[in-house]
């Protein structure tokens, strides 16, 4: 199933769509899956919004990423409801999923973007996003990227070290621009109470150490090319509790008060991203609940007038997407059964890279007893597995949906084994758009050259 039809580029309606015909409440086989109410069985068929996933796989080929625009906007609306009526900006952390149509969706919904490279800035502009709503994060910005972002007029550089501050000031002066800056502070949130936080601890490569932050702000205020506009932190990813955020917030507010008492205003407060999603049985706080709790603390401490920024990535897109893959072969064995599928670690890195668990569901339920098996890809690495010890009733030709694959799926995909990257489809209700054509193998080596002899 490797076909891509360019004629499908325009939006088209799904034939086997469920409109009013069956509802989750009247269908005896209706069942939602962990993560998203937008991905559910109806009449033994798995649907995303009102589109049959099996039909999408047949039309667009596999492996195929499919995203629900409705689910993305709903995830965003949790943040928006909590922040309504307040000076704020939600900067979608686009490294989670940087497809232009995804960026367009969030730009049209009023979002800014959190970028980590010059390439991501080009994507924002190509998608119709506004540079004036972009924050530029990342601990290894090059001079060329700084200049590119200054000329584009980004809202703020989130600076991660004292050395970067000096270079940014030089580049700004050379470019004839002022760089608006925020310092990414590493709040060193207590590891004992919150051991899962991976980027907000001492000994981590990210951010300016908490105890260096005041001195660094005072230095920034003296540098010619810079204007201090805020403070930020980003304490980790897939965080499933509110406490670490509240701890980090307390430390940031203390710093703001100290720095402002020394005569340097720090107008905005950016609390980063990192809110977790449900892959299996995680129960992270709803964005609206978390943000409301943070705002209540901000207000209680007398900082309610500040502009507030968030940089959510995973929580906006993760549960909105699936990766569809066709079963190629079943390989029963003495100690293990294998289900060989046509998606691999190059399409979805998270299991191979982090040992991550991704939920899986057959796109059509069969009556057969489910079999325990490892779901593996065709790549020549033993690390190439998508799921271990899964119970599935599938036969060759069936399509499996890998769940919660909307974040850090396609954006981390590679061409290892000269495998063209998957196509991507966005759906909304019963409409489907091909938002990225499947790569062709010849394009993968088009920039390579034979030796001239
Ligand atoms: C990756 C990243 C985010 C988003 O993290 P999620 O866990 O996807 O929400 C936000 N801010 C910065 C600086 C990041 O690097």
Coordinates of N, CA, C and O in Angstrom, one line a residue, residues 109-182:
X109 N -5.9 29.9 14.8 CA -6.6 29.9 16.1 C -6.0 30.9 17.1 O -6.4 30.9 18.2
X110 N -5.1 31.7 16.6 CA -4.5 32.7 17.4 C -3.2 32.4 18.1 O -2.7 33.2 18.9
X111 N -2.6 31.3 17.8 CA -1.4 30.9 18.5 C -0.2 31.6 17.9 O -0.1 31.9 16.8
X112 N 0.8 31.8 18.8 CA 2.2 32.0 18.3 C 2.9 30.7 18.3 O 2.3 29.6 18.4
X113 N 4.2 30.7 18.1 CA 5.0 29.5 18.0 C 6.3 29.5 18.9 O 6.9 30.6 19.0
X114 N 6.6 28.4 19.4 CA 7.9 28.2 20.1 C 8.8 27.5 19.1 O 8.4 26.3 18.7
X115 N 9.9 28.1 18.7 CA 10.7 27.4 17.7 C 12.1 27.1 18.3 O 12.5 27.7 19.3
X116 N 12.8 26.2 17.7 CA 14.1 25.8 18.2 C 15.2 25.8 17.1 O 16.3 25.3 17.3
X117 N 14.8 26.3 15.9 CA 15.8 26.4 14.8 C 15.4 27.4 13.8 O 14.2 27.8 13.7
X118 N 16.3 27.8 12.9 CA 16.0 28.7 11.8 C 15.1 28.0 10.8 O 14.2 28.7 10.2
X119 N 15.2 26.7 10.7 CA 14.3 26.0 9.8 C 12.9 26.0 10.3 O 12.0 26.2 9.5
X120 N 12.7 25.9 11.6 CA 11.3 26.0 12.1 C 10.8 27.4 11.8 O 9.6 27.6 11.6
X121 N 11.6 28.5 11.9 CA 11.1 29.8 11.6 C 10.6 29.9 10.2 O 9.6 30.5 9.9
X122 N 11.4 29.3 9.3 CA 10.9 29.3 7.9 C 9.6 28.6 7.7 O 8.7 29.0 6.9
X123 N 9.4 27.5 8.5 CA 8.1 26.8 8.4 C 7.0 27.7 8.9 O 5.9 27.7 8.3
X124 N 7.2 28.4 10.0 CA 6.1 29.3 10.5 C 5.7 30.3 9.5 O 4.5 30.5 9.2
X125 N 6.7 30.9 8.8 CA 6.4 31.9 7.8 C 5.7 31.3 6.6 O 4.7 31.8 6.1
X126 N 6.1 30.1 6.2 CA 5.5 29.4 5.1 C 4.1 29.0 5.4 O 3.2 28.9 4.5
X127 N 3.8 28.8 6.7 CA 2.4 28.4 7.0 C 1.5 29.6 7.3 O 0.3 29.5 7.7
X128 N 2.1 30.8 7.1 CA 1.3 32.1 7.3 C 1.3 32.5 8.7 O 0.5 33.4 9.1
X129 N 2.2 32.0 9.5 CA 2.4 32.5 10.9 C 3.1 33.8 11.0 O 3.7 34.3 10.0
X130 N 3.0 34.4 12.1 CA 3.5 35.8 12.3 C 4.8 35.7 13.2 O 4.7 35.3 14.3
X131 N 5.9 36.2 12.7 CA 7.2 36.2 13.4 C 7.0 37.0 14.7 O 7.7 36.6 15.7
X132 N 6.2 38.0 14.7 CA 6.0 38.8 15.9 C 5.3 38.0 17.1 O 5.2 38.5 18.2
X133 N 4.9 36.8 16.8 CA 4.3 35.9 17.8 C 5.2 34.7 18.0 O 4.7 33.6 18.4
X134 N 6.5 34.8 17.7 CA 7.4 33.7 17.9 C 8.4 33.9 19.0 O 9.0 34.9 19.1
X135 N 8.5 32.8 19.8 CA 9.7 32.8 20.8 C 10.7 31.8 20.3 O 10.3 30.7 19.8
X136 N 11.9 32.2 20.4 CA 13.0 31.3 19.8 C 13.8 30.7 21.0 O 14.5 31.4 21.7
X137 N 13.5 29.4 21.2 CA 14.2 28.7 22.3 C 15.4 27.9 21.7 O 15.6 27.8 20.5
X138 N 16.1 27.2 22.6 CA 17.2 26.3 22.2 C 18.5 26.8 22.7 O 18.8 28.0 22.7
X139 N 19.4 25.9 23.1 CA 20.6 26.2 23.7 C 21.8 26.4 22.8 O 22.9 26.7 23.2
X140 N 21.6 26.1 21.5 CA 22.7 26.2 20.5 C 22.4 27.0 19.3 O 22.6 26.6 18.2
X141 N 21.8 28.2 19.5 CA 21.5 29.0 18.4 C 22.8 29.5 17.7 O 23.7 30.0 18.4
X142 N 22.8 29.4 16.4 CA 24.0 29.9 15.7 C 23.8 31.4 15.4 O 22.7 32.0 15.5
X143 N 25.0 32.1 15.1 CA 24.9 33.5 14.7 C 23.9 33.7 13.5 O 23.2 34.7 13.5
X144 N 24.0 32.8 12.5 CA 23.2 32.9 11.3 C 21.7 32.8 11.7 O 20.9 33.6 11.2
X145 N 21.4 31.9 12.6 CA 20.0 31.8 13.1 C 19.5 33.0 13.8 O 18.4 33.5 13.7
X146 N 20.4 33.6 14.6 CA 20.1 34.8 15.4 C 19.8 35.9 14.4 O 18.8 36.7 14.6
X147 N 20.6 36.1 13.4 CA 20.4 37.2 12.5 C 19.1 37.0 11.7 O 18.3 37.9 11.5
X148 N 18.9 35.7 11.3 CA 17.6 35.4 10.5 C 16.4 35.8 11.4 O 15.5 36.4 10.9
X149 N 16.4 35.5 12.7 CA 15.3 35.7 13.5 C 15.2 37.2 13.8 O 14.0 37.7 13.9
X150 N 16.3 37.9 13.9 CA 16.2 39.4 14.2 C 15.6 40.1 13.0 O 14.8 41.0 13.1
X151 N 16.0 39.6 11.7 CA 15.5 40.3 10.5 C 14.0 39.9 10.4 O 13.2 40.8 9.9
X152 N 13.6 38.8 10.8 CA 12.2 38.4 10.7 C 11.4 39.1 11.7 O 10.2 39.3 11.6
X153 N 12.0 39.5 12.8 CA 11.3 40.3 13.9 C 10.6 39.4 14.9 O 9.5 39.7 15.3
X154 N 11.3 38.4 15.4 CA 10.7 37.5 16.4 C 10.4 38.3 17.7 O 11.1 39.2 18.0
X155 N 9.4 37.8 18.4 CA 9.0 38.5 19.6 C 10.0 38.4 20.7 O 10.2 39.4 21.4
X156 N 10.7 37.3 20.8 CA 11.6 37.1 21.9 C 12.6 36.0 21.7 O 12.2 34.9 21.1
X157 N 13.8 36.2 22.1 CA 14.8 35.1 22.2 C 14.8 34.5 23.6 O 15.0 35.3 24.5
X158 N 14.5 33.2 23.7 CA 14.7 32.6 25.1 C 16.1 32.2 25.2 O 16.5 31.1 24.6
X159 N 16.9 33.0 25.9 CA 18.4 32.8 26.0 C 18.7 31.7 27.1 O 18.1 31.7 28.2
X160 N 19.6 30.8 26.7 CA 19.9 29.7 27.6 C 21.2 29.7 28.3 O 21.6 28.8 29.1
X161 N 22.1 30.7 28.0 CA 23.4 30.8 28.7 C 24.0 32.2 28.6 O 23.5 33.0 27.8
X162 N 24.9 32.5 29.5 CA 25.5 33.8 29.6 C 26.3 34.0 28.3 O 26.3 35.1 27.7
X163 N 27.0 32.9 27.8 CA 27.7 33.1 26.5 C 26.8 33.4 25.3 O 27.2 34.3 24.5
X164 N 25.7 32.8 25.3 CA 24.7 33.1 24.2 C 24.3 34.6 24.3 O 24.1 35.2 23.2
X165 N 24.1 35.1 25.5 CA 23.7 36.5 25.7 C 24.7 37.4 25.0 O 24.3 38.4 24.3
X166 N 26.0 37.2 25.2 CA 27.0 38.1 24.7 C 27.0 38.0 23.2 O 27.0 39.1 22.5
X167 N 26.9 36.8 22.6 CA 26.9 36.7 21.2 C 25.7 37.3 20.6 O 25.7 38.0 19.5
X168 N 24.5 37.1 21.2 CA 23.3 37.7 20.7 C 23.3 39.2 20.6 O 22.9 39.8 19.7
X169 N 23.9 39.8 21.7 CA 24.1 41.2 21.7 C 24.9 41.7 20.5 O 24.6 42.7 19.8
X170 N 26.1 41.0 20.3 CA 26.9 41.4 19.2 C 26.2 41.3 17.8 O 26.3 42.2 17.0
X171 N 25.5 40.2 17.6 CA 24.8 40.0 16.4 C 23.7 41.0 16.2 O 23.5 41.6 15.1
X172 N 23.0 41.4 17.3 CA 22.0 42.4 17.2 C 22.6 43.8 16.8 O 22.0 44.4 15.9
X173 N 23.7 44.1 17.4 CA 24.3 45.4 17.1 C 24.7 45.4 15.6 O 24.5 46.3 14.8
X174 N 25.4 44.3 15.2 CA 25.8 44.2 13.8 C 24.7 44.3 12.8 O 24.8 44.8 11.7
X175 N 23.5 43.7 13.2 CA 22.3 43.7 12.3 C 21.5 45.0 12.4 O 20.6 45.2 11.6
X176 N 21.9 45.8 13.4 CA 21.1 47.1 13.5 C 19.8 46.9 14.1 O 18.8 47.6 13.8
X177 N 19.6 45.8 14.9 CA 18.3 45.5 15.6 C 18.5 45.4 17.1 O 19.6 45.2 17.5
X178 N 17.4 45.4 17.8 CA 17.4 45.1 19.2 C 16.8 43.7 19.4 O 15.7 43.5 18.9
X179 N 17.5 42.9 20.1 CA 17.0 41.5 20.4 C 16.2 41.6 21.7 O 16.8 41.9 22.8
X180 N 14.9 41.3 21.7 CA 14.1 41.2 22.9 C 14.4 39.8 23.5 O 14.4 38.8 22.8
X181 N 14.8 39.8 24.8 CA 15.2 38.5 25.4 C 14.5 38.2 26.7 O 14.0 39.0 27.4
X182 N 14.4 36.9 26.9 CA 13.9 36.3 28.1 C 15.1 35.3 28.5 O 15.7 34.8 27.7

